XYZ file of C-alpha atoms in Angstrom:
230
model
C -1.644 0.037 -2.929
C 0.336 -0.691 -6.173
C -0.144 1.844 -9.378
C -3.535 0.216 -10.721
C -5.604 -2.406 -9.163
C -4.288 -6.352 -9.019
C -6.813 -8.951 -9.688
C -9.226 -10.735 -7.219
C -8.602 -13.000 -6.292
C -5.168 -12.462 -6.020
C -2.824 -13.512 -8.660
C 0.405 -13.183 -9.671
C 1.479 -11.105 -12.587
C 2.526 -12.330 -16.088
C 5.285 -11.890 -18.034
C 7.298 -8.570 -17.445
C 5.046 -8.622 -14.386
C 5.742 -11.443 -13.001
C 6.632 -10.800 -9.250
C 7.371 -13.562 -6.362
C 4.058 -12.525 -4.599
C 0.542 -11.796 -5.642
C -0.639 -8.603 -7.037
C -2.222 -6.423 -4.281
C -5.532 -6.276 -5.078
C -6.395 -3.114 -3.459
C -8.484 -1.017 -5.426
C -8.519 2.790 -5.284
C -11.434 3.178 -6.882
C -13.362 4.531 -4.021
C -10.906 6.175 -2.608
C -10.591 8.553 -6.165
C -14.254 8.483 -6.209
C -13.995 10.856 -2.695
C -11.328 13.007 -3.743
C -12.840 14.131 -6.676
C -15.763 14.776 -4.328
C -13.514 16.717 -2.010
C -11.603 18.248 -4.829
C -14.990 19.759 -6.195
C -16.141 21.176 -2.976
C -13.192 22.533 -2.178
C -12.464 24.881 -5.568
C -16.591 25.420 -5.563
C -17.666 26.047 -2.186
C -14.370 26.620 -0.178
C -15.064 23.459 1.497
C -11.448 22.211 2.512
C -10.393 18.994 1.669
C -9.905 15.859 4.838
C -6.980 16.673 6.768
C -3.481 15.151 5.657
C -2.643 11.707 6.403
C 0.784 11.305 4.361
C 3.393 9.545 6.959
C 5.359 12.127 8.850
C 8.811 12.384 10.256
C 7.754 13.544 13.587
C 6.001 10.570 13.758
C 8.416 7.870 12.279
C 6.417 7.269 10.332
C 8.484 8.040 6.855
C 11.724 6.748 7.317
C 15.053 5.404 5.628
C 15.301 2.374 3.708
C 17.383 1.388 6.769
C 14.579 1.602 8.919
C 12.118 0.088 7.269
C 10.833 -2.394 10.127
C 9.516 -5.519 7.951
C 8.421 -8.945 10.068
C 10.621 -11.807 8.970
C 7.715 -13.299 6.933
C 8.499 -16.663 5.575
C 9.534 -16.775 1.935
C 9.489 -12.776 1.482
C 12.483 -11.226 0.503
C 13.311 -7.750 1.242
C 13.981 -5.051 -0.582
C 17.225 -3.703 -1.022
C 16.322 -0.095 -3.123
C 13.981 2.094 -3.653
C 13.423 4.657 -6.365
C 16.459 7.370 -6.134
C 16.600 10.570 -7.778
C 20.234 12.122 -8.469
C 21.113 16.098 -8.350
C 21.918 17.383 -12.070
C 23.812 19.701 -13.153
C 23.058 20.874 -16.758
C 24.858 24.350 -16.367
C 24.222 28.134 -15.014
C 21.596 28.866 -17.499
C 19.189 25.509 -17.026
C 16.680 27.776 -15.288
C 16.337 29.589 -18.649
C 15.814 26.484 -20.868
C 19.562 26.378 -22.024
C 21.297 23.429 -21.370
C 24.816 23.729 -21.959
C 26.262 20.982 -19.814
C 25.284 17.603 -22.153
C 24.967 15.045 -20.609
C 24.166 16.726 -17.296
C 26.984 16.242 -14.245
C 25.921 13.922 -11.629
C 26.009 15.157 -8.208
C 25.100 13.772 -5.092
C 21.840 11.706 -4.614
C 18.477 13.267 -3.125
C 17.347 11.377 0.373
C 15.205 8.126 -0.655
C 12.244 7.809 2.598
C 10.020 5.018 2.479
C 6.564 4.454 4.780
C 6.929 2.809 8.081
C 4.909 -0.204 8.358
C 3.733 -2.080 11.711
C 3.657 -5.611 13.124
C 2.036 -6.962 9.799
C 3.947 -5.214 7.417
C 1.251 -3.486 6.452
C 1.919 0.966 6.298
C 0.820 2.766 9.490
C -0.117 5.980 8.453
C -1.622 7.206 5.101
C -5.378 6.796 4.317
C -5.819 3.612 5.149
C -8.737 1.422 3.441
C -10.628 -1.257 5.741
C -8.187 -3.966 4.026
C -5.456 -2.203 6.109
C -7.599 -1.496 9.271
C -8.896 -4.629 9.752
C -6.541 -6.582 7.697
C -6.214 -10.462 6.379
C -3.420 -10.227 4.511
C 0.010 -7.987 4.569
C -0.293 -5.925 1.710
C 3.381 -4.457 0.902
C 4.306 -1.321 -1.336
C 6.412 -3.202 -3.442
C 6.713 -6.838 -5.132
C 10.031 -8.336 -6.318
C 10.665 -10.001 -9.282
C 10.892 -13.530 -9.785
C 13.877 -15.488 -10.555
C 12.738 -16.640 -14.107
C 12.373 -13.034 -15.379
C 16.030 -11.960 -14.106
C 16.907 -9.365 -11.646
C 14.947 -10.771 -8.197
C 16.645 -8.494 -5.773
C 15.227 -5.571 -7.882
C 11.886 -4.650 -7.804
C 8.643 -5.178 -10.797
C 7.446 -1.469 -11.710
C 4.677 -0.518 -10.479
C 3.730 -3.360 -8.412
C 2.644 -4.385 -4.954
C 2.366 -7.471 -2.913
C -0.228 -9.523 -1.284
C 1.378 -12.415 1.126
C -1.546 -13.709 3.448
C -2.217 -14.553 6.862
C -1.826 -17.926 8.110
C -5.947 -19.391 8.593
C -4.601 -20.175 12.763
C -2.556 -20.368 15.144
C -1.290 -24.112 14.725
C -0.638 -22.988 10.730
C 1.159 -19.928 11.725
C 3.489 -21.945 14.068
C 4.465 -24.657 11.794
C 5.379 -21.466 9.421
C 7.809 -19.495 11.760
C 4.961 -16.643 10.904
C 5.685 -13.402 13.181
C 1.991 -12.360 12.197
C -1.034 -13.296 13.924
C -3.077 -16.164 12.345
C -6.687 -14.763 11.383
C -8.026 -17.024 14.087
C -6.250 -14.902 16.804
C -7.508 -11.722 15.574
C -11.240 -12.500 14.976
C -13.607 -14.171 16.897
C -15.486 -15.127 14.163
C -17.035 -13.974 10.852
C -19.109 -11.429 12.826
C -16.826 -10.407 14.110
C -14.484 -9.378 11.040
C -17.532 -8.154 9.613
C -18.032 -5.433 12.471
C -14.924 -4.309 12.647
C -14.924 -4.337 8.817
C -17.938 -1.758 8.787
C -16.780 0.722 11.358
C -13.461 0.938 9.014
C -15.485 1.620 6.595
C -17.959 3.726 8.521
C -14.787 5.860 9.968
C -13.582 6.322 6.290
C -17.434 7.790 5.435
C -17.567 10.000 8.323
C -13.500 11.617 7.775
C -14.680 11.612 3.819
C -12.515 9.361 2.271
C -14.990 7.360 1.137
C -18.300 8.390 -0.146
C -21.318 7.335 1.474
C -23.213 5.701 -1.505
C -20.066 3.264 -2.229
C -20.635 2.006 1.289
C -22.690 -1.199 0.023
C -19.506 -2.076 -2.077
C -16.915 -1.409 0.118
C -19.034 -4.032 2.305
C -19.461 -6.461 -0.466
C -15.484 -6.715 -0.967
C -15.246 -6.951 2.746
C -17.168 -10.860 2.413
C -15.223 -11.448 -0.705
C -12.050 -11.050 1.324
C -13.373 -12.788 4.430
C -14.310 -15.727 2.174
C -10.727 -16.121 -0.098
C -8.920 -15.742 3.165
C -10.780 -18.483 4.890
C -11.703 -21.042 2.042
């Protein structure tokens, strides 16, 4: 998800946040509420937090940008860079706060790895919210700049993308979209709703979501369906 929750219904950013795609509407509020509760339980009662879901090299879920398997979604341009950090030499006394080399000597770049994605363009690992487990869209973790604000091959700072699925197979084929349409994924609204509820309950069971937030998440799932199928 992006650094801040985007609007719902999804819309493109404004001014210097104008991206080529609508902002991601994924909300982190309920996840963060659960994290605060887990941290409190860990500090207060020594109740261990949920096991890490961070992408791992060993699982093939953390890769170089070169191996980032973004599907060929029509109209979606691929990012060509990711945030990099460089080795800087401030002199032999830098550990003691003495910066004798200014500006510092620039050394090699640190390796940069990104989360791998599935056939829909959604990240395969991490804490997968219901919108990712039971998707109606691609939620890419980046958004390229709109040409009107310049540098269209670079990313908008802090912003992610929302790229909806086609509604039907005919619409998908016409657009040459490799992602399954909504109609190809779900038999009907009830099928989607049942899967979404199961995804929410799984997150509650694993303590990524608080039980008291279940109703709000289910309501959001209904809103997502209405927006995607209107």
